[in-house]
Coordinates of C-alpha atoms and ligand atoms in Angstrom, one line a residue:
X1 CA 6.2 -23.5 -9.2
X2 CA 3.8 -20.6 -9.3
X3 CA 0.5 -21.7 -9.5
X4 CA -2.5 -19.0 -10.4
X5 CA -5.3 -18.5 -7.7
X6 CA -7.1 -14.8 -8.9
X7 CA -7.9 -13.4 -11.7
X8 CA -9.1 -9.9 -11.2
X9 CA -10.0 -9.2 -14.7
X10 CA -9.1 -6.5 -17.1
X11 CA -7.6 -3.5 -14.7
X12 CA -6.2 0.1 -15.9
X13 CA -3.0 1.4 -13.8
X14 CA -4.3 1.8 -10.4
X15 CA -2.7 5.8 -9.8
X16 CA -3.2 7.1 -13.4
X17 CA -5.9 9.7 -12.4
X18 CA -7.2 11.3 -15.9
X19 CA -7.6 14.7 -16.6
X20 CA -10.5 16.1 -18.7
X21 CA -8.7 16.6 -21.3
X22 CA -7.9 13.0 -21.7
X23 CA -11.3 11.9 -21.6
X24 CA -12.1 14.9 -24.3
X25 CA -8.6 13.1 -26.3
X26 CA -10.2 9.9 -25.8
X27 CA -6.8 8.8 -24.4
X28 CA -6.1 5.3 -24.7
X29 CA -5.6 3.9 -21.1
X30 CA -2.7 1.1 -20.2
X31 CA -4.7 -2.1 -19.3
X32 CA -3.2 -5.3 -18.1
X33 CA -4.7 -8.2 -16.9
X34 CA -4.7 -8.6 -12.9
X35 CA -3.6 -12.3 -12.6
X36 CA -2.3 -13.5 -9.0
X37 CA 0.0 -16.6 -8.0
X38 CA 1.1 -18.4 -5.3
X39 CA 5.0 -19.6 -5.2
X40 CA 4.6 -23.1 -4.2
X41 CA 8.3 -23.3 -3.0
X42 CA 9.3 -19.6 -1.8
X43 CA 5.6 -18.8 -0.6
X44 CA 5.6 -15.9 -2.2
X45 CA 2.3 -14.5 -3.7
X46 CA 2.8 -12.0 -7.0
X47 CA 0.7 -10.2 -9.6
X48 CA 1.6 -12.6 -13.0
X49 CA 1.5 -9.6 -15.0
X50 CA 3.8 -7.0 -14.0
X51 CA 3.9 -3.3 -15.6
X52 CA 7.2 -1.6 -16.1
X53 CA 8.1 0.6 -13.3
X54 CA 8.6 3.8 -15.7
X55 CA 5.5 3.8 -16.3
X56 CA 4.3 4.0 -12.7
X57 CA 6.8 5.7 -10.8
X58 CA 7.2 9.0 -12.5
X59 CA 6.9 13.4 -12.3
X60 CA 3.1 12.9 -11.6
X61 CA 2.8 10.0 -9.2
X62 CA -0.1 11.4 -7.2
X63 CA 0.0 9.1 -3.5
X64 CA 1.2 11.4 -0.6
X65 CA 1.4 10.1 2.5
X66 CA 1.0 13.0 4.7
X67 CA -2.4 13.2 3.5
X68 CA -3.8 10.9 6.1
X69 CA -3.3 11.8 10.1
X70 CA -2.9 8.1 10.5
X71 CA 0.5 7.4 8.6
X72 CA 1.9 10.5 9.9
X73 CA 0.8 9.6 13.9
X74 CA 2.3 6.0 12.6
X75 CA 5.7 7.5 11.4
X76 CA 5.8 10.1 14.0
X77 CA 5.5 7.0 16.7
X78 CA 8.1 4.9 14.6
X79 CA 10.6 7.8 14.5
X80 CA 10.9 7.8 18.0
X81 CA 11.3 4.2 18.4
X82 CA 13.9 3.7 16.6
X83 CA 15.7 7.1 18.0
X84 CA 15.3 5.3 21.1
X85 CA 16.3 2.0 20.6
X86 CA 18.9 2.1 17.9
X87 CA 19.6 5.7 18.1
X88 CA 21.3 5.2 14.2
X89 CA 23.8 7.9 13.0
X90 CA 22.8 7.9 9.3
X91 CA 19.5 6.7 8.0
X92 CA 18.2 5.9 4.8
X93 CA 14.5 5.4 3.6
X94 CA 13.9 4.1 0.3
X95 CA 10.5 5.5 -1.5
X96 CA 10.4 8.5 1.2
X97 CA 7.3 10.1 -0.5
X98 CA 6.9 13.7 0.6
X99 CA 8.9 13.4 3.1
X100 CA 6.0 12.5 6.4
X101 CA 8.5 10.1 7.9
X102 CA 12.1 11.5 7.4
X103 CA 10.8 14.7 8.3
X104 CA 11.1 13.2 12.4
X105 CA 14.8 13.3 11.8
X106 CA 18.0 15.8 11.9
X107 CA 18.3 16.6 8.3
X108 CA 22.2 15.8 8.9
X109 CA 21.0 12.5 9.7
X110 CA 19.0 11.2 6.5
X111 CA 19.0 10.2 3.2
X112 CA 16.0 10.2 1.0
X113 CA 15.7 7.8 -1.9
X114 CA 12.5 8.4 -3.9
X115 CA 12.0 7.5 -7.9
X116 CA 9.2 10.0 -8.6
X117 CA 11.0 13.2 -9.0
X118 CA 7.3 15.3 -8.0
X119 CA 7.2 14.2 -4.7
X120 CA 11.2 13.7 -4.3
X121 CA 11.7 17.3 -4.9
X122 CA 9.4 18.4 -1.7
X123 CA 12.4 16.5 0.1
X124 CA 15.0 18.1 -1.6
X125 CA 13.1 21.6 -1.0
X126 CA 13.5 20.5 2.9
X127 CA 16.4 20.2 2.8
X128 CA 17.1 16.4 2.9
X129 CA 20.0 14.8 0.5
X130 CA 17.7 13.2 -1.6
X131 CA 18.7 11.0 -4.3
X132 CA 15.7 10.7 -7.7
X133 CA 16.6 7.1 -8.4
X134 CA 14.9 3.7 -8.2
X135 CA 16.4 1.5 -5.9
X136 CA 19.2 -0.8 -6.9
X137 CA 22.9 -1.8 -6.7
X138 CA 24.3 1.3 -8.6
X139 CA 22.4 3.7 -6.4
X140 CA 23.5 1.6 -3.5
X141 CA 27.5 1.7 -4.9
X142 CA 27.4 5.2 -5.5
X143 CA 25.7 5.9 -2.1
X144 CA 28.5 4.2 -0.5
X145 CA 31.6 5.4 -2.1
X146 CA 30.0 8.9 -1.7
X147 CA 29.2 8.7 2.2
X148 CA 29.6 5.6 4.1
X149 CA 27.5 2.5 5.2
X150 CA 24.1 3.1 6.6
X151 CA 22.8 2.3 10.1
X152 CA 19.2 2.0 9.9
X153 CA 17.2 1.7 6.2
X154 CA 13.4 2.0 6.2
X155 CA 11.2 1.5 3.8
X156 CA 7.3 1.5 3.7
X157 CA 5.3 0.4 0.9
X158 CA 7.8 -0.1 -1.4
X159 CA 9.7 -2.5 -1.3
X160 CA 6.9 -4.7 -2.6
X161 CA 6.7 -2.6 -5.4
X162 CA 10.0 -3.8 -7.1
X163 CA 10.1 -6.5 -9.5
X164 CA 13.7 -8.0 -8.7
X165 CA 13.9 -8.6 -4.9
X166 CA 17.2 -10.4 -5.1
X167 CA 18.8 -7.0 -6.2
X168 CA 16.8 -5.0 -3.5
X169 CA 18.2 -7.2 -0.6
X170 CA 21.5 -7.6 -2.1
X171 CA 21.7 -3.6 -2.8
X172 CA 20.6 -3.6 1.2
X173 CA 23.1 -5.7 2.6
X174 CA 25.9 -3.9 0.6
X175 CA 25.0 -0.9 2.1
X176 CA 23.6 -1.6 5.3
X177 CA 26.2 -1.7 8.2
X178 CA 27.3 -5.3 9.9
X179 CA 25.4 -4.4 12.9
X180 CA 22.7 -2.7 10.8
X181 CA 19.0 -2.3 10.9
X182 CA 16.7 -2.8 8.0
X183 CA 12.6 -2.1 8.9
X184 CA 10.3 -2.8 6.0
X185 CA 6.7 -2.6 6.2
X186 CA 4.0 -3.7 3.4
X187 CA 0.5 -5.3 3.6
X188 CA 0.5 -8.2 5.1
X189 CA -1.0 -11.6 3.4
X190 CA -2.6 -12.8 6.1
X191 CA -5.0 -9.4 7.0
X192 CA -5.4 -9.2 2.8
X193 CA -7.0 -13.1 3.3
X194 CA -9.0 -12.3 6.9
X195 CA -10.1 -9.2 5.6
X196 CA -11.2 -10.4 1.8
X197 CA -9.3 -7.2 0.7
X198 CA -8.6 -8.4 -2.6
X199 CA -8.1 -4.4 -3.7
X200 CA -4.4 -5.2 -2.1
X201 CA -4.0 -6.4 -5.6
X202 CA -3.1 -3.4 -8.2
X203 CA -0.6 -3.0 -10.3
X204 CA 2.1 -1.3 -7.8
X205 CA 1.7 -3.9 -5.2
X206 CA 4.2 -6.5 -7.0
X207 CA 3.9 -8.5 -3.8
X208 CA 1.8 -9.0 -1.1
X209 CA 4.4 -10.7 1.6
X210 CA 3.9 -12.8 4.4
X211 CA 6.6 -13.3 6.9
X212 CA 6.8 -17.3 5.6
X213 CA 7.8 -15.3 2.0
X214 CA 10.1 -13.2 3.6
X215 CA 11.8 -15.2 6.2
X216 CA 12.4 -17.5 2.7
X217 CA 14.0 -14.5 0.8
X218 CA 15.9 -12.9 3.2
X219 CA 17.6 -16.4 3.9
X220 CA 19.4 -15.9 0.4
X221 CA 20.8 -12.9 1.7
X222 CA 22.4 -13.8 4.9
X223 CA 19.5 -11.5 6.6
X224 CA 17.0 -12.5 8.7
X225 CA 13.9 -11.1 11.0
X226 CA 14.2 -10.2 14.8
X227 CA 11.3 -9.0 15.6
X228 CA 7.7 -8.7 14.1
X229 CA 5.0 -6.1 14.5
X230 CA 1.4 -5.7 13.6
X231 CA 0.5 -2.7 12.3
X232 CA -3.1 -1.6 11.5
X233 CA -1.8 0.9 8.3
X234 CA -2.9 0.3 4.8
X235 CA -5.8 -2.1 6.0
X236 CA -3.6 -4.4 8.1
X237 CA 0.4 -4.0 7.6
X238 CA 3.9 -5.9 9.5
X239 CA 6.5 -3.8 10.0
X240 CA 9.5 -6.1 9.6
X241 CA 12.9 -5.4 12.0
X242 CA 15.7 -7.1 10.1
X243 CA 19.2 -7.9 11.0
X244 CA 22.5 -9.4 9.1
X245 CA 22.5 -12.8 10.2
X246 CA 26.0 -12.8 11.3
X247 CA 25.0 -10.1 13.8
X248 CA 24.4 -11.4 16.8
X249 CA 24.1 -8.7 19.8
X250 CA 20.3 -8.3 18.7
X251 CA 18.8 -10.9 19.8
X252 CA 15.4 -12.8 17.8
X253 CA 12.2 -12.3 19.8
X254 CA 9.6 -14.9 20.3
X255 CA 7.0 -13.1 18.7
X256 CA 8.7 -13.7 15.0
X257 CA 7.8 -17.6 16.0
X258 CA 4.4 -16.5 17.2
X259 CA 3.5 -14.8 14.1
X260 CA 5.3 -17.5 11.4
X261 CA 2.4 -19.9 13.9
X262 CA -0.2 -17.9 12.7
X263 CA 0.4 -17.9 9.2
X264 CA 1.2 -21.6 9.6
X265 CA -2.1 -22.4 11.4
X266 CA -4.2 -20.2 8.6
X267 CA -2.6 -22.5 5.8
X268 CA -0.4 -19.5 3.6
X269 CA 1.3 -22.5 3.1
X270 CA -1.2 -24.1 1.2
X271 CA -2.8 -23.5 -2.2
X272 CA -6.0 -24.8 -0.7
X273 CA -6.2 -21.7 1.3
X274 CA -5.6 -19.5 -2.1
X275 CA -8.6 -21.2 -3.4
X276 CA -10.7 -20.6 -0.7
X277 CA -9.6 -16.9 -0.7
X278 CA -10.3 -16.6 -4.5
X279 CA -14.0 -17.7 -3.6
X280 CA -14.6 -15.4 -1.0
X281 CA -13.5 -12.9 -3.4
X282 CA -16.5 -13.8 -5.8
X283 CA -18.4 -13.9 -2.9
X284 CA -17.4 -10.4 -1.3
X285 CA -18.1 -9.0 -5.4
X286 CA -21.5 -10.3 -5.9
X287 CA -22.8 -9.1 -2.1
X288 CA -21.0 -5.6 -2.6
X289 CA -23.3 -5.5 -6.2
X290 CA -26.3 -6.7 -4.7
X291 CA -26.6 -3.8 -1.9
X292 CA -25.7 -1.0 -4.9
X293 CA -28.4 -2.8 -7.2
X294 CA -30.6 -2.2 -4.4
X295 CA -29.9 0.7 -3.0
X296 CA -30.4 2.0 -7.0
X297 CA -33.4 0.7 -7.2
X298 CA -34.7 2.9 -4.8
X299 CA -33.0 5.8 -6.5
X300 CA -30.4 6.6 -3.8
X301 CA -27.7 8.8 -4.6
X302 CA -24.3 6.9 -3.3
X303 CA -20.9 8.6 -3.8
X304 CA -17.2 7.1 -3.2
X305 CA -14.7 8.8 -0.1
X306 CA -11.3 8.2 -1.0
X307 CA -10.2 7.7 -4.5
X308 CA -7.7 5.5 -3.5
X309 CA -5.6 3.7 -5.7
X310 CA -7.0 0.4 -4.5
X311 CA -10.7 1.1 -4.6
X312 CA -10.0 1.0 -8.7
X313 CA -9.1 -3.0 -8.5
X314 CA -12.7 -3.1 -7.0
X315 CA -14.4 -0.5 -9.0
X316 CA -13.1 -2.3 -12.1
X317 CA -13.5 -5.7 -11.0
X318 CA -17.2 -5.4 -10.3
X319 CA -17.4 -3.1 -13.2
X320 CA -18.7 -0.5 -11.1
X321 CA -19.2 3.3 -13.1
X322 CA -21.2 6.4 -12.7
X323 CA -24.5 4.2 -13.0
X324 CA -24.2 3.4 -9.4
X325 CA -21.5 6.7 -7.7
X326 CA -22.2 10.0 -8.8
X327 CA -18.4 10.9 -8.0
X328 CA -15.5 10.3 -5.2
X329 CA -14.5 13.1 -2.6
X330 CA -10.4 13.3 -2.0
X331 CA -8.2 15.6 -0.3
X332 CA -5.4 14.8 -2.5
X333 CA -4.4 17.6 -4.5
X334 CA -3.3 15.9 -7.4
X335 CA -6.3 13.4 -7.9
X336 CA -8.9 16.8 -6.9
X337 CA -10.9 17.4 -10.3
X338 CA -9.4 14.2 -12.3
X339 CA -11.1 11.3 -13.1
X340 CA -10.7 7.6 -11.9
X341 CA -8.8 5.5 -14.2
X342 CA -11.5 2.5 -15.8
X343 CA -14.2 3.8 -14.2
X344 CA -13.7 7.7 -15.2
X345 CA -15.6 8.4 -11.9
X346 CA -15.1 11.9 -10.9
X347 CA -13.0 13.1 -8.1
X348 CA -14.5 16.1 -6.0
X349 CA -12.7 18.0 -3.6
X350 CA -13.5 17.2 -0.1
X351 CA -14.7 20.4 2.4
X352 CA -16.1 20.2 5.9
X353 CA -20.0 20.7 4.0
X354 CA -19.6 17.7 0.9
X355 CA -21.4 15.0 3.0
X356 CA -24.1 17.3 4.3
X357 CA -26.9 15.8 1.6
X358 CA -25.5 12.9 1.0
X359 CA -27.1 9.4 2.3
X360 CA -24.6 6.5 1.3
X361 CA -21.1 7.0 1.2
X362 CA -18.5 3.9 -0.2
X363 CA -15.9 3.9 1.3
X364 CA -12.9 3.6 -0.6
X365 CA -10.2 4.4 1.9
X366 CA -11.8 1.6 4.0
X367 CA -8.5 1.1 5.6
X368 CA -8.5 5.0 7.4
X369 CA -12.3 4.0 8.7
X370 CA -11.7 5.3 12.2
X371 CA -10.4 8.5 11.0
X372 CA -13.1 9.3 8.8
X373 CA -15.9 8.2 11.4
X374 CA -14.1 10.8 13.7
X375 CA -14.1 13.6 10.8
X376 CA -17.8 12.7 9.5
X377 CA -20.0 12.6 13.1
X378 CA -22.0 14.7 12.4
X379 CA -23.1 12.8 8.9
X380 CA -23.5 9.7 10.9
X381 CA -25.1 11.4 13.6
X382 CA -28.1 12.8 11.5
X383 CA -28.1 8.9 9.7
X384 CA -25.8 9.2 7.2
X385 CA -24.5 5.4 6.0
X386 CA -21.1 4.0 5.1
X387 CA -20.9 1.5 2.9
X388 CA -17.7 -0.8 2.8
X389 CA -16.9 -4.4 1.2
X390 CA -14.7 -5.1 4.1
X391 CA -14.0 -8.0 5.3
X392 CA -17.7 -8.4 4.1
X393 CA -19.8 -5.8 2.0
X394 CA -22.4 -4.2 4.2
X395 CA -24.0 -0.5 5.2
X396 CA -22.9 0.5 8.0
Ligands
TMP1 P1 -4.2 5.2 0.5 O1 -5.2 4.2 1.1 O2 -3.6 4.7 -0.7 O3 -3.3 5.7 1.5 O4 -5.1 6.4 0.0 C1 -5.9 7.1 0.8 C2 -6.7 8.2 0.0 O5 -7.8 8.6 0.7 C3 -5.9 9.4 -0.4 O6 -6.2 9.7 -1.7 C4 -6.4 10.5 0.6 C5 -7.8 10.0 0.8 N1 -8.4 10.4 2.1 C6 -9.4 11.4 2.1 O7 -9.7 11.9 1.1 N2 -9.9 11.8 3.3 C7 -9.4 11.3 4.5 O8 -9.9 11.6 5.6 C8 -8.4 10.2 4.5 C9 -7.9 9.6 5.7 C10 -7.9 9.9 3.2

């Protein structure tokens, strides 16, 4: 049974950037209403309302991840890793971006899978066989028949964004060889609920998994987790190793137990805890609108830094619009001089001098804080503040 915990209101698609000529148009945004459950019996946590993926995943899908030194360091690290310890002859990653993490690999060596044919085609122009298809058993038939079974499959950030996850781990297992590796890696539940990042929830992020949700899934699909990591990307992330269960030369480590503890002792396997989360939430928005009602008050100019596409579930939960930020500073190109979708917040492009008069910055990308402390020293140095609403809203 799913039973409802969060209802984040009214949101508009979280990576829909508008130009100015839609707000001249007056174009009518796609609005849905962000609703989140907890599967009583599979564990799993979903958005209630789901958009259809055409309507996400398409020619102007905006996210790259080589925009942040953080993922690439992460997939840089990763790449070696697995060179080292699975040293796999043909890899494929599913939703492979622009490219940051394939780009570690002989291009003999990889195939890309990416939907959104913008950012597919900067693979292609590589020089990586990359295929512009959603995920699913087709893709995975024809991938087959065309090449041959695949060692290793990543995928980051993505596999949570597809509706039907029988079909994704069936496709997987088709394809994947018997002594195969799978690596997944998405938010995980339990830093979402320490952290009271709630902006987790958007329309992409179908799921936000746990390992109890996943250990329950894969179970269906004769696969099952070896090993467990913590990763701090995209506020607090688990990179998942997984194996066919009939394998057994790679052996489960403890820390898989260690971890299902700790989601155990937290209570993800209790709606209680989902209740308690959802009043943090109302919590976490009526602190974060009490320092910006202040902080207006006294006529201080705040802007946003890092028009993610998660900063819109909080900008249009706490119905925050150019009353209280002036505008948001990216380095994205495709978000530079559109407007935030909801909000219509502008996005300015970011240069080495944008924070020089500025005194209160929120901070949107929350999750890539240490990197942007690093780049903006000398703003804090000369008393510049951050603002952030996690885990709880305060200046910094
Ligand atoms: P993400 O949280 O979905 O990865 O998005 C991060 C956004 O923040 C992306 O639009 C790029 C932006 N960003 C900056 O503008 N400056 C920075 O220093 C960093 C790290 C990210």
């Amino acid at each position: 049974m799913i039973k409802k915990f969060l209802d984040l209101g009214q949101q508009p698609l979280a990576n829909k950037y508008l130009t100015k000529k839609d707000l001249v148009k007056k174009k009518v945004e796609y609005y849905y209403n962000l609703e989140i459950g907890f599967n009583t019996s599979s564990k799993l946590v979903s958005i209630l309302n789901t958009v259809p993926s055409r309507k996400m995943f398409d020619k102007e899908y905006p996210y790259r991840a080589s925009m942040s030194q953080t993922m690439l360091n992460s997939f840089k690290d990763l790449s070696m890793n697995i060179i080292k310890t699975f040293n796999p002859n043909l890899i494929m990653e599913i939703g492979s971006n622009d490219g940051s993490f394939i780009k570690n690999f002989n291009k003999k060596k990889v195939i890309c899978v990416e939907p959104c044919s913008n950012v597919a085609k900067i693979t292609q122009k590589m020089g990586y066989k990359t295929f512009i298809n959603f995920w699913n058993m087709k893709l995975a038939k024809k991938i087959k028949s065309k090449i041959k079974n695949v060692d290793l499959i990543y995928s980051a950030n993505t596999l949570s964004h597809i509706k039907d996850l029988n079909s994704v781990f069936n496709s997987i297992s088709h394809i994947l060889s018997d002594n195969g590796v799978l690596i997944i890696e998405d938010p995980s539940l339990l830093e979402c609920f320490k952290k009271i990042s709630y902006d987790q929830f958007y329309n992409e992020h179908i799921y936000i998994f746990s390992l109890l949700s996943i250990k329950y899934l894969l179970k269906k699909h004769n696969l099952e987790v070896f090993n467990i990591k913590k990763i701090t990307t995209h506020g607090g992330s688990l990179r998942y190793y997984i194996k066919k269960a009939s394998n057994n030369k790679l052996k489960i480590n403890k820390n898989v137990k260690t971890h299902l503890e700790h989601e155990l002792n937290f209570g993800l396997d209790k709606y209680s805890t989902y209740i308690k989360f959802k009043n943090n939430v109302e919590k976490s928005r009526k602190k974060l609108m009490d320092i910006f009602s202040k902080l207006k008050k006294k006529n201080k100019t705040i802007i946003g830094y890092g028009a993610t596409a998660k900063v819109n579930t909080v900008l249009n939960f706490c119905k925050i619009k150019n009353e209280t930020l002036d505008y948001f500073l990216d380095t994205t190109p495709n978000k530079i001089g559109k407007f935030m979708p909801g909000s219509h917040l502008y996005i300015q492009k970011y240069n080495k001098s944008s924070t020089n008069k500025i005194n209160y910055i929120f901070l949107g990308a929350w999750n890539f804080k240490k990197e942007i402390f690093k780049k903006e020293k000398k703003y804090i140095k000369r008393g510049g503040k951050f603002i952030t609403h996690v885990p709880i809203p305060k200046i910094i």
